Coordinates of C-alpha atoms in Angstrom, one line a residue:
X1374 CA 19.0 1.9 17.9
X1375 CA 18.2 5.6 17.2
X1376 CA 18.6 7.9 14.5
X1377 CA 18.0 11.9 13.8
X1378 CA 17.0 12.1 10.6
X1379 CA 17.2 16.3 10.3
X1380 CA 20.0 18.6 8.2
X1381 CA 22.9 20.1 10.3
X1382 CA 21.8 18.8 13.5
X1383 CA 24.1 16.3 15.3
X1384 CA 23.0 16.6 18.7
X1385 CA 19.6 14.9 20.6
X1386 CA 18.5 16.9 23.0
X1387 CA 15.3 16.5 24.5
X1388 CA 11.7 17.4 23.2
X1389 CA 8.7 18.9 24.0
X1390 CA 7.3 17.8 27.4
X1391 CA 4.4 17.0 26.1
X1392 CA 1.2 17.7 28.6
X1393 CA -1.2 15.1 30.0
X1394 CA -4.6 15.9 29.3
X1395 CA -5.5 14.9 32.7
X1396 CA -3.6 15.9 36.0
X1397 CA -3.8 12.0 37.4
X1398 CA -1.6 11.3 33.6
X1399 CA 1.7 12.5 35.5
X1400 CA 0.9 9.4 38.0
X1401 CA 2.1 5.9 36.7
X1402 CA -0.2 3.5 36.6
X1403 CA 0.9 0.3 38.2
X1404 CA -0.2 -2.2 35.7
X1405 CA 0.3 -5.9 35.9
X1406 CA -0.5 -8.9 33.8
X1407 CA -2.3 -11.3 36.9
X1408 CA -2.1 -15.1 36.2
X1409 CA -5.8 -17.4 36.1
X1410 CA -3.8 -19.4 38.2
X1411 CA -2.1 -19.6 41.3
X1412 CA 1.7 -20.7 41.9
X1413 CA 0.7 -24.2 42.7
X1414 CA -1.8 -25.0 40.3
X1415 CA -0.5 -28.4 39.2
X1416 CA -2.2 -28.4 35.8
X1417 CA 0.7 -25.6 34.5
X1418 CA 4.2 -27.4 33.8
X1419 CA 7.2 -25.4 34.7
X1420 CA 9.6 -27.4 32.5
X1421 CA 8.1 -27.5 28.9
X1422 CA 9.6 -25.3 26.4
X1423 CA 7.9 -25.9 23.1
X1424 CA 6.0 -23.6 21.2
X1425 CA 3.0 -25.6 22.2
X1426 CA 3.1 -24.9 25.7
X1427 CA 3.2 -20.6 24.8
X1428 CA 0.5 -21.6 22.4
X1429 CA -1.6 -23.2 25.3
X1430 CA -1.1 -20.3 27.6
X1431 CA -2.1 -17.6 25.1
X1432 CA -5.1 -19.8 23.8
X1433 CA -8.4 -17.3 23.9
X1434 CA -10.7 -20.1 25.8
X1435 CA -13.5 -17.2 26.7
X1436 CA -14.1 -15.4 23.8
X1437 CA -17.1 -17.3 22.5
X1438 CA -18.9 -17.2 26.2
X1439 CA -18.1 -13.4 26.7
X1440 CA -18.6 -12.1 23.3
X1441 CA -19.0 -14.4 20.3
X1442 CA -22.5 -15.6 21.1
X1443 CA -25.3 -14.3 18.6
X1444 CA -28.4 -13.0 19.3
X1445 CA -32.0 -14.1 17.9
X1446 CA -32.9 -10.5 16.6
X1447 CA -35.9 -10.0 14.0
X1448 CA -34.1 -7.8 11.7
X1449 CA -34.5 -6.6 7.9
X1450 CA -31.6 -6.8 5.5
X1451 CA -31.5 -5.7 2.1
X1452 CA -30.6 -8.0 -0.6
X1453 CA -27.0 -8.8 -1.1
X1454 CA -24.4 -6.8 -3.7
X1455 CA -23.1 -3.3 -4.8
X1456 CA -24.7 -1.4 -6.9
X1457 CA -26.3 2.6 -7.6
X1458 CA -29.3 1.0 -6.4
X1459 CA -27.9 -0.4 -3.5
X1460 CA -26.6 3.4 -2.6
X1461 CA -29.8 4.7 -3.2
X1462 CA -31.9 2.2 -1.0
X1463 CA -29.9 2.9 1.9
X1464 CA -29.9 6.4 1.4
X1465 CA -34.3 5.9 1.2
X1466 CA -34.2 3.7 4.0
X1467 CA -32.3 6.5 6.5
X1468 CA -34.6 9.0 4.9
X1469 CA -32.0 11.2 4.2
X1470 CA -31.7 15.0 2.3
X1471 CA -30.8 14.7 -1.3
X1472 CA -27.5 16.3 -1.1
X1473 CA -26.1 13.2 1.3
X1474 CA -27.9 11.1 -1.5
X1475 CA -25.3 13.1 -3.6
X1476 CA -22.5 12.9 -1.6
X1477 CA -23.1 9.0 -1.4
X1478 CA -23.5 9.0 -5.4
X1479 CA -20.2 10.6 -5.6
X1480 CA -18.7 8.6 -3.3
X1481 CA -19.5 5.2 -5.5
X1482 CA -18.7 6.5 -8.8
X1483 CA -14.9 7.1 -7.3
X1484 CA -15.2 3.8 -6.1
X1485 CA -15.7 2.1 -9.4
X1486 CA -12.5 4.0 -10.7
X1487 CA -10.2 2.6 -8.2
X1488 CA -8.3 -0.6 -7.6
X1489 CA -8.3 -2.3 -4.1
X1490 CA -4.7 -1.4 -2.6
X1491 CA -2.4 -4.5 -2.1
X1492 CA 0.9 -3.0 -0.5
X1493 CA 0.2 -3.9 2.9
X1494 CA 1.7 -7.1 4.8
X1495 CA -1.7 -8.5 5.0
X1496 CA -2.3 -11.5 3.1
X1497 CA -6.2 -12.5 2.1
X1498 CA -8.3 -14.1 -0.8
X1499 CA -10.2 -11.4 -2.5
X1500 CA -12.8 -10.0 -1.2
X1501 CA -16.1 -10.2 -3.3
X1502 CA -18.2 -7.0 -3.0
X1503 CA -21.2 -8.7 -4.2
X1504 CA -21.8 -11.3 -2.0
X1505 CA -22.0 -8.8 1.0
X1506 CA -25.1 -7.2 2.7
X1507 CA -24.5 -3.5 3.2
X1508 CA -27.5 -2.7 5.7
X1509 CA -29.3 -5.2 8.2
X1510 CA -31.2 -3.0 11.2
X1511 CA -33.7 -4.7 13.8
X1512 CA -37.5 -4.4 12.3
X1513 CA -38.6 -2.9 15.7
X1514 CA -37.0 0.7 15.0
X1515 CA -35.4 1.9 17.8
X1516 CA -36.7 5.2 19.3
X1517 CA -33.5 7.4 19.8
X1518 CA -35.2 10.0 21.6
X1519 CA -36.0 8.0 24.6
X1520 CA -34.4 4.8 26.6
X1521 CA -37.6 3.8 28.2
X1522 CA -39.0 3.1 24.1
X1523 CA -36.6 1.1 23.2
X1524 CA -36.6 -2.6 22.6
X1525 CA -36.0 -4.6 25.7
X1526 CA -34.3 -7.3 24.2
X1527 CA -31.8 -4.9 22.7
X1528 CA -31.4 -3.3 26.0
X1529 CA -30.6 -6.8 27.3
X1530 CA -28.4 -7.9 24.4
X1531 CA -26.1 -4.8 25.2
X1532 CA -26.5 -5.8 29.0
X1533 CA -24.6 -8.7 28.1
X1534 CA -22.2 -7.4 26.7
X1535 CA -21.4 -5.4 29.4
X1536 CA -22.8 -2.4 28.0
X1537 CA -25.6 -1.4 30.1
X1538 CA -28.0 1.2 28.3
X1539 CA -30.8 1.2 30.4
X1540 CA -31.4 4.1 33.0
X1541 CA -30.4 1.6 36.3
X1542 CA -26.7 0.7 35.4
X1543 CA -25.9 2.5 32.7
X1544 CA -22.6 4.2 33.0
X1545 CA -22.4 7.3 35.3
X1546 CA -19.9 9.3 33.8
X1547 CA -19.4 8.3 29.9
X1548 CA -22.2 9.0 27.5
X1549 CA -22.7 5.4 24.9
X1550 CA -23.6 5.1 21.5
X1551 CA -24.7 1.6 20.8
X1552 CA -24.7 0.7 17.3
X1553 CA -25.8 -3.0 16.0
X1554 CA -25.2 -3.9 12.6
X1555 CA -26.0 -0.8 10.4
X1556 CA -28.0 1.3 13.2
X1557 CA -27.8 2.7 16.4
X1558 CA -29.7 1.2 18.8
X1559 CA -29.5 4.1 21.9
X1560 CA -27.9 7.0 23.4
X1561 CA -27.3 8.0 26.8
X1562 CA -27.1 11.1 28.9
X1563 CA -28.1 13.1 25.4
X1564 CA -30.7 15.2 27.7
X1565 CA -27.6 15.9 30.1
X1566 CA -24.8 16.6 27.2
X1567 CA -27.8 19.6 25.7
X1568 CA -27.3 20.9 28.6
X1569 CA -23.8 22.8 28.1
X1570 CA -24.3 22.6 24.3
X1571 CA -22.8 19.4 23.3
X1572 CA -24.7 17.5 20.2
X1573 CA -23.8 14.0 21.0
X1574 CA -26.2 11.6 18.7
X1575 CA -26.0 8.9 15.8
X1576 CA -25.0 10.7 12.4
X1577 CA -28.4 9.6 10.9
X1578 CA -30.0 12.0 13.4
X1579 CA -27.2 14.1 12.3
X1580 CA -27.7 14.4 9.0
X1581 CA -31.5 15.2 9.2
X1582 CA -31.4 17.5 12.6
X1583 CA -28.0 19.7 12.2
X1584 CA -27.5 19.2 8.5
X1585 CA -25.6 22.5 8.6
X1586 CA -22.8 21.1 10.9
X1587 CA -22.9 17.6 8.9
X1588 CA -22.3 19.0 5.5
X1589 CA -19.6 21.3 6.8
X1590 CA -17.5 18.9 8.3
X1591 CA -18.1 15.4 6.7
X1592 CA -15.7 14.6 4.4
X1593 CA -13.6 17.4 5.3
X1594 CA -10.9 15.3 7.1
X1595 CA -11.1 12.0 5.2
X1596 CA -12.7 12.7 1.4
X1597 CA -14.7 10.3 -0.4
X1598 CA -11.7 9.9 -2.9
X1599 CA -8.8 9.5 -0.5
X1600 CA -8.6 5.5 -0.6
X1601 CA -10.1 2.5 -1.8
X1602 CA -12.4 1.7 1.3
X1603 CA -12.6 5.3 2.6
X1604 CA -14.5 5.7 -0.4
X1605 CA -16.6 2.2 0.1
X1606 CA -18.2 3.5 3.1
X1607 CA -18.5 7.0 1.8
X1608 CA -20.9 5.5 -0.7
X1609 CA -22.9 2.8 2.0
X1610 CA -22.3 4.0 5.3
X1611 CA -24.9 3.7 7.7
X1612 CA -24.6 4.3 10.6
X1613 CA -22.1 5.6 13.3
X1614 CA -21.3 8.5 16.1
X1615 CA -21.7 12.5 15.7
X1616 CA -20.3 14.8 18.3
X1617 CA -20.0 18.8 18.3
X1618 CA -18.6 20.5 21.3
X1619 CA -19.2 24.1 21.1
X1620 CA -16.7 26.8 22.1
X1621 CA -15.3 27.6 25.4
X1622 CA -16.8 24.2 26.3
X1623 CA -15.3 21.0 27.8
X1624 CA -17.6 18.2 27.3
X1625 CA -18.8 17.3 30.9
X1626 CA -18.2 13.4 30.5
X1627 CA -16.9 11.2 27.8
X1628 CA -18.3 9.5 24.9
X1629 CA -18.2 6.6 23.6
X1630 CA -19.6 4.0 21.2
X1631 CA -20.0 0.6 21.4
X1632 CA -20.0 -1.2 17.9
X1633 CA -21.7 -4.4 17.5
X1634 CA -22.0 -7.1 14.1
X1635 CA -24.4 -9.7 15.0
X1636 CA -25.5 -10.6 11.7
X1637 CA -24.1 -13.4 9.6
X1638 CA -22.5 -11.6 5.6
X1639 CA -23.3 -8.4 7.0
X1640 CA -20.8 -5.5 6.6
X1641 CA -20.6 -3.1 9.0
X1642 CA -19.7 0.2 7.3
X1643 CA -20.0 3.3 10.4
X1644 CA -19.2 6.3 10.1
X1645 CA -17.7 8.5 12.9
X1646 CA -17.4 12.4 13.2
X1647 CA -16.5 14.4 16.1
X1648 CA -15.7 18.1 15.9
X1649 CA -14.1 20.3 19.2
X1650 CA -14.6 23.7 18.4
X1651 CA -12.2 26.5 19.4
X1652 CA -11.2 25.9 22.9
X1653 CA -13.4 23.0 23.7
X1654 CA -12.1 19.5 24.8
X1655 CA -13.4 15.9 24.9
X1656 CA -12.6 12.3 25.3
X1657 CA -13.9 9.7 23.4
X1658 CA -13.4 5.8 23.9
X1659 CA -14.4 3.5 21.4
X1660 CA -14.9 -0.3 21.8
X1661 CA -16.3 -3.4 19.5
X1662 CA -16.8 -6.9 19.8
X1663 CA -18.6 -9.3 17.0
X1664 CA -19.8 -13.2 17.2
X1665 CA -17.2 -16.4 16.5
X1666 CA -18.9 -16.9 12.7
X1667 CA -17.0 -19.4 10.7
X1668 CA -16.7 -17.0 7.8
X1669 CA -15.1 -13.6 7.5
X1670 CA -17.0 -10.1 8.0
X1671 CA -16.1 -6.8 6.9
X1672 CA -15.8 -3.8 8.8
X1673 CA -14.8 -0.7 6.7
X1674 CA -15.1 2.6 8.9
X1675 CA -14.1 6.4 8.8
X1676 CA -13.4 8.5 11.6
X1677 CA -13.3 12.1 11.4
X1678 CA -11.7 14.2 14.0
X1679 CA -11.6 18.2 13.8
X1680 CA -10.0 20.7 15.9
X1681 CA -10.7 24.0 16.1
X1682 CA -8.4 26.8 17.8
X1683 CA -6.4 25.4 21.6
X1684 CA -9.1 22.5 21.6
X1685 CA -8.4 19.0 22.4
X1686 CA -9.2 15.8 21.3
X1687 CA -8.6 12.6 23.2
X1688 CA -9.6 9.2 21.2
X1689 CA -9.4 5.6 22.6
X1690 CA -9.7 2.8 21.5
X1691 CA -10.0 -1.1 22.7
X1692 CA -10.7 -3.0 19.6
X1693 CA -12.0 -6.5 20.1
X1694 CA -13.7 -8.0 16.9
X1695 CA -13.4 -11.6 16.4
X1696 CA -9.9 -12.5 15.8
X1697 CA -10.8 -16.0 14.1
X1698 CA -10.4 -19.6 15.8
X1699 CA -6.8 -21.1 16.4
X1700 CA -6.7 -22.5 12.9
X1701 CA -7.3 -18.9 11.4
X1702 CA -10.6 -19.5 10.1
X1703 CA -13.2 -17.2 10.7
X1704 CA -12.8 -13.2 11.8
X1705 CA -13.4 -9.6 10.9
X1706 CA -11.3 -8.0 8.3
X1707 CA -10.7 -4.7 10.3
X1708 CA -10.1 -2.0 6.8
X1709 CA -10.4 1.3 8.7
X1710 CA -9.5 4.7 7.8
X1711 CA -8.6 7.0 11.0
X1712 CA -7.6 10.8 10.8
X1713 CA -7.8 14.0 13.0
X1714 CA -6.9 17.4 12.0
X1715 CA -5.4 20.2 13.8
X1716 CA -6.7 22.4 11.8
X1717 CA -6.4 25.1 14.6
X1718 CA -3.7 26.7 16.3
X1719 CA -2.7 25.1 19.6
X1720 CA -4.9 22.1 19.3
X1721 CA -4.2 19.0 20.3
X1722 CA -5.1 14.9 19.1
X1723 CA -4.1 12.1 20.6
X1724 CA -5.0 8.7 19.5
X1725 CA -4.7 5.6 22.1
X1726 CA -5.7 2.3 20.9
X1727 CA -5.2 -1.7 22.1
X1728 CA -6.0 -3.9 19.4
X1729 CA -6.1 -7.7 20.3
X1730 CA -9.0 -8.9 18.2
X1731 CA -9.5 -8.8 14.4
X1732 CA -8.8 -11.8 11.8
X1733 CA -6.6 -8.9 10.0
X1734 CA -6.4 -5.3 10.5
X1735 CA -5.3 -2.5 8.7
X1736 CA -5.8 1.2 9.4
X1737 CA -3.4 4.3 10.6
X1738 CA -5.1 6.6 12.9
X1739 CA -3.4 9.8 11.7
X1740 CA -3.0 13.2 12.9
X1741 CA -2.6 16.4 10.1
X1742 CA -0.5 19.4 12.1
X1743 CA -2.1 22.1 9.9
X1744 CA -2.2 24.8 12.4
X1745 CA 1.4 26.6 14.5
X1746 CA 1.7 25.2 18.3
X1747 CA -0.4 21.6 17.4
X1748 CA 0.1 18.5 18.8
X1749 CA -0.1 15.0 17.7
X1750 CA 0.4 11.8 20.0
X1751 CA -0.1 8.5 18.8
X1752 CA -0.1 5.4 21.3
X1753 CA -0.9 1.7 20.3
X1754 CA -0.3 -2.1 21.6
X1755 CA -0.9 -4.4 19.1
X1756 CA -0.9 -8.2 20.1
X1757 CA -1.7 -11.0 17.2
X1758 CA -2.2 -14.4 17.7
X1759 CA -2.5 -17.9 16.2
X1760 CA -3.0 -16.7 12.3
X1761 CA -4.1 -13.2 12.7
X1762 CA -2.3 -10.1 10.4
X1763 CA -1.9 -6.5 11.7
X1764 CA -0.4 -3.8 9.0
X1765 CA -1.1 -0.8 11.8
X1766 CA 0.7 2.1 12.2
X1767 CA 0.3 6.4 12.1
X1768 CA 0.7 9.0 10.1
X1769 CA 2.1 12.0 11.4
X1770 CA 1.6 15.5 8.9
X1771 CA 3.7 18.7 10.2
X1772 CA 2.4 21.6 8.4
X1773 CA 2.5 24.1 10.5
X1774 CA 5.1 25.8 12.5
X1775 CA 6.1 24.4 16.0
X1776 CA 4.3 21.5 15.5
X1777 CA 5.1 18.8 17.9
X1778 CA 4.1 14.8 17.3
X1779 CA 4.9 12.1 19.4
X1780 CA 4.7 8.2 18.5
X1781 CA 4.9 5.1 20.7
X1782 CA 3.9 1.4 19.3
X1783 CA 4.0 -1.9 21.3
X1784 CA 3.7 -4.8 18.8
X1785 CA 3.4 -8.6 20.7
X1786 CA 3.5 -11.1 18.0
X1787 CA 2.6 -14.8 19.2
X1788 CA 2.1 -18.4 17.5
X1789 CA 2.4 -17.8 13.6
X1790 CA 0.9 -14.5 13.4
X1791 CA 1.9 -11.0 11.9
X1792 CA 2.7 -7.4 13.5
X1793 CA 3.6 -5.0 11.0
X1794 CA 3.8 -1.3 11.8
X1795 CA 3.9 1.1 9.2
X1796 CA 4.8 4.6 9.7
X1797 CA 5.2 8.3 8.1
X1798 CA 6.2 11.1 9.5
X1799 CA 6.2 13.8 7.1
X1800 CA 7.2 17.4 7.9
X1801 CA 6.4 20.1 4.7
X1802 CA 8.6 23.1 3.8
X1803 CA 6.6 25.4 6.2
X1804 CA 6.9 23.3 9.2
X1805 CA 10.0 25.2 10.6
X1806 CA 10.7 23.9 14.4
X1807 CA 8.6 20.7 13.8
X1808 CA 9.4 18.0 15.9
X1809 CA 8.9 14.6 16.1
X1810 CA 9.9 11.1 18.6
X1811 CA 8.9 7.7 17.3
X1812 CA 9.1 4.4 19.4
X1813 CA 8.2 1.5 17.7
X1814 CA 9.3 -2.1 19.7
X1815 CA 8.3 -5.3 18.8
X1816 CA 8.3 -8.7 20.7
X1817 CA 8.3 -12.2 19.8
X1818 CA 6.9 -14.9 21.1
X1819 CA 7.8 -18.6 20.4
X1820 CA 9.8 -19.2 16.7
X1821 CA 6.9 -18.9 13.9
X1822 CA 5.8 -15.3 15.2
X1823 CA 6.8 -12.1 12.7
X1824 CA 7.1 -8.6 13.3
X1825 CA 7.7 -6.0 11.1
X1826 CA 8.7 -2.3 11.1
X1827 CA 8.6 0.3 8.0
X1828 CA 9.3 4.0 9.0
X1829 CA 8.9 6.6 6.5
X1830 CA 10.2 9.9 7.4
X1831 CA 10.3 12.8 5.2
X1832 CA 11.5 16.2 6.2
X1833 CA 11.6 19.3 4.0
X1834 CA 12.8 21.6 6.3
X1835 CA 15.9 22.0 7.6
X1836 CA 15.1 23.2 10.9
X1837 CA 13.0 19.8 12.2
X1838 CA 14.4 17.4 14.5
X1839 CA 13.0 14.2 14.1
X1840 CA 13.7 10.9 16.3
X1841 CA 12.9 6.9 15.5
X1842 CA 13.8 4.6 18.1
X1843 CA 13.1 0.9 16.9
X1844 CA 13.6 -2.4 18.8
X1845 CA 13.2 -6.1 18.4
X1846 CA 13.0 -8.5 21.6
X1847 CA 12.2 -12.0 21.8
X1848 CA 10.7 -14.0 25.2
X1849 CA 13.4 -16.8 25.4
X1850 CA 14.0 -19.7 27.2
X1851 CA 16.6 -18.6 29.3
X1852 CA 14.4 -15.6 30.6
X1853 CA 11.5 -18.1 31.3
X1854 CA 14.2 -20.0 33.3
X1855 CA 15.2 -17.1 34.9
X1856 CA 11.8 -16.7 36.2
X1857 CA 10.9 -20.6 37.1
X1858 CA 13.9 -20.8 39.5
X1859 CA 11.8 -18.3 41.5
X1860 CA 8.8 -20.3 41.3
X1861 CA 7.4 -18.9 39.0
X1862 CA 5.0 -20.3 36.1
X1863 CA 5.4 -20.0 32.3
X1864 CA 1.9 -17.8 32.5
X1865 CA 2.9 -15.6 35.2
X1866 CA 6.3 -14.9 33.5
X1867 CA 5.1 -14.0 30.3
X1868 CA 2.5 -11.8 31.9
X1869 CA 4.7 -9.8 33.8
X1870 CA 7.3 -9.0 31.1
X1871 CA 4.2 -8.3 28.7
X1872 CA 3.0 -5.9 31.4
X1873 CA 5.8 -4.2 31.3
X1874 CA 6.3 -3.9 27.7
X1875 CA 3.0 -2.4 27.4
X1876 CA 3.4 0.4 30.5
X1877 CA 3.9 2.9 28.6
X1878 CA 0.6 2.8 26.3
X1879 CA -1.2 1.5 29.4
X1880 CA -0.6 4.4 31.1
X1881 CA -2.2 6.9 28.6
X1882 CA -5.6 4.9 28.3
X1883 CA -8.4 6.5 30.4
X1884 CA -9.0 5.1 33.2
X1885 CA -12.6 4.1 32.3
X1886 CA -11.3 1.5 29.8
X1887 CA -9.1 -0.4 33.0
X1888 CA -12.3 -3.0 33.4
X1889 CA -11.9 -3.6 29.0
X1890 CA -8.6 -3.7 28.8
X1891 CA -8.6 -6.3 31.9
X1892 CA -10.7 -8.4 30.0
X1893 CA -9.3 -8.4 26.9
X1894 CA -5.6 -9.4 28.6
X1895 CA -7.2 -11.8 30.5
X1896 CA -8.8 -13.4 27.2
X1897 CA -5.8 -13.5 25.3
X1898 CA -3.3 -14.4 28.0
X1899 CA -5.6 -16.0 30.6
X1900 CA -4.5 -13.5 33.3
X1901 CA -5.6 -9.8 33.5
X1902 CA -4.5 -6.8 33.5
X1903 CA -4.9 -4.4 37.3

């Protein structure tokens, strides 16, 4: 089905080409969903049809040895609840200025005046803000400045993980972040990034070193007042990514973070800010993982994106919190807040993201097409599982004139879980020439699985073209048949038709994240992804 949704236009004729922000993007990636198992494994049936056997196949067996073991840290955490105090201790413990104290004061007191949104698909028991710790940090403090002073058994935590910090294997090309609970633990390649003028640190170090460039951007994007939770971690955040590229420059590697909760009723509350001045470029990839606790965890971030004049920003993201056990107990509750803005002309944001863990998520990475010429692309799988809820989606604000926006949404919905994806594209009065392509497909897989779609489109100018393209497929038995005449397995079949559902988002990930997102398709449909 598709539908132009713009006044005295009946025709569809094609949009924008939109540019890869790498050469090697005009390649297709040939990416396919490899089976655990080989064609004549005995142990996998070719005849069962029942939800049960689906359920088997997609059952995430490796999660707890890969990622959901916890780590014996030493570690201070403050005592439990919300409160002005609570603001002000972890502003004392960061030893920040008194105007973030401020900004933090602010933030609560909006806070306390607004009620916690229920219009999403997700369905949860309340949350009790009390009962939460909002900062836990290792008592060894990490020395930032320098790999070789910091804690070993960190080091080797991260190691683990797959994350290696330390100057041996760390990554070669791809500057990391690590943050544990409510601090950051390391950085890499700072000394190299200084070298053509990038700041890449944690926004603690931010805060006190280029307070300048912290209290002209923060908030700027995303205020303190714009939603419920934006406004939670406004008032407790603790501890997240900063990243300035100066003109004229592109950022000689990517960055990334790696987020990490390891302790039990611990919140983790980052926050992330990353400005491309005029003419500068950078990519960004972004990954998570947490333990397999019994009880829920919150994560409640805000990311900040800010683009000068012809810069570009590319952010990905491979989210893999703990999605809960098969009986939905358990898991992070993913409330994020996600937003770039274009606020120059000719810039460009794109946002890429897989999201496969998570006990429920909620968040629209958005892009705001304030300046003429801007560009916003927005690409996303989103595969639930047993009981897990995903309201995900974009927003996409054309405010300026030939402003061009581009959306593309996979949602994979399996055992009794929900995929919702919740759209808006908006273009205002001035927006003359905007355009805009949404694609928004959703599978099913076995009969208790739900998926969702809600567009929004509002368009105030009579010279926008604007496209949504929707679909609704289901894996059926006569497709598996199809497949097992061939000899081929239940595993292998639903891998390659997932595979190819998915191409398209695949195909814009950075090719850094190919080892992650292997992983994380190999956990959640025991085969891989290559």
């Amino acid at each position: 089905m598709s539908s132009l949704l713009s006044n005295g236009v009946s025709t569809l004729s094609p949009l924008h080409n939109f540019k890869p922000y790498n050469n090697h993007r005009n390649q297709t990636k040939l990416l396919k969903v490899r089976a655990n198992v080989g064609y004549d494994q005995p142990n996998i049936s070719t005849t069962t049809t029942s939800d049960d056997k689906i359920r088997e196949i997609l059952r995430n067996r490796d999660y707890d040895k890969k990622f959901g073991f916890t780590f014996d840290i030493d570690s201070f955490s403050i005592p439990k609840g919300l409160s002005v105090e609570t603001v002000r201790l972890i502003s004392t413990l960061k030893e920040e200025p008194d105007w973030m104290l401020q900004f933090r004061l602010n933030a609560y007191e909006k806070f306390l005046r607004m009620k916690e949104p229920n219009w999403s698909d997700n369905i949860y028991p309340p949350i009790n803000f009390q009962d939460l710790c909002y900062y836990s940090a290792p008592k060894k403090k990490p020395s930032l400045n320098s790999l070789e002073e910091a804690d070993p058994e960190l080091l080797r935590y991260f190691d683990k993980l797959g994350v290696p910090l330390n100057e041996q294997n760390r990554l070669a090309n791809v500057a990391v972040d690590a943050v544990l609970d409510s601090v950051s633990i390391a950085t890499t390649h700072r000394k190299t990034l200084e070298k053509s003028g990038v700041i890449f640190c944690s926004i603690s170090e931010a805060v006190r070193e280029y307070p300048d460039l912290v209290k002209k951007y923060l908030g700027r994007v995303v205020p303190s007042e714009d939603n419920y939770y934006a406004a939670l971690n406004s008032a407790v955040f603790s501890d997240g990514s900063f990243c300035y590229i100066p003109k004229d420059t592109k950022c000689p590697m990517q960055i990334s973070t790696y987020f990490r909760i390891n302790a039990l009723e611990t919140g983790q509350f980052e926050r992330t800010l990353i400005v491309a001045d005029d003419r500068s470029s950078v990519e960004y990839l972004e990954g998570c993982t947490a333990p397999s606790y019994d009880k829920n965890q919150l994560h409640a971030a805000v990311v900040e994106l800010y683009c000068g004049e012809g810069a570009e920003i590319k952010y990905s993201t491979v989210q893999n919190w703990y999605a809960g056990d098969e009986e939905g107990k358990g898991g992070i509750y993913n409330f994020v807040t996600k937003r770039g803005l274009c606020a120059g002309a000719r810039s460009k944001i794109s946002w890429t993201q897989v999201e496969t863990g998570s006990a429920i998520t909620w968040k629209y990475p958005s892009v705001v097409l304030e300046g003429d010429d801007t560009i916003g692309e927005f690409y996303s799988v989103a595969l639930t599982n047993n009981y897990q809820q995903a309201d995900t989606g974009t927003k996409m604000i054309h405010k300026g004139k030939n402003t061009k926006s581009r959306i593309v949404s996979k949602g994979i919905s399996v055992g009794h879980s929900k995929n919702c994806y919740r759209g808006l594209v908006q273009v205002q009065s001035k927006a003359e020439n905007a355009r805009n392509s949404s694609q928004c497909d959703s599978m099913l897989i076995g009969d208790n699985a739900a998926a969702n779609t809600y567009p929004y489109i509002q368009v105030k100018n009579p010279t926008a073209r604007v496209e949504h393209e929707a679909s609704t497929s289901k894996i059926g038995e006569d497709q598996l048949f199809y497949f097992q005449q061939r000899g081929i397995d239940y595993e292998k079949a639903m891998a390659a038709m997932i595979s190819g559902f998915c191409r398209d988002v695949f195909n814009e990930l950075p090719d850094e994240f190919g080892s992650e997102v292997n992983q994380l398709m190999s956990l959640k449909l025991e085969g891989s992804v290559g």
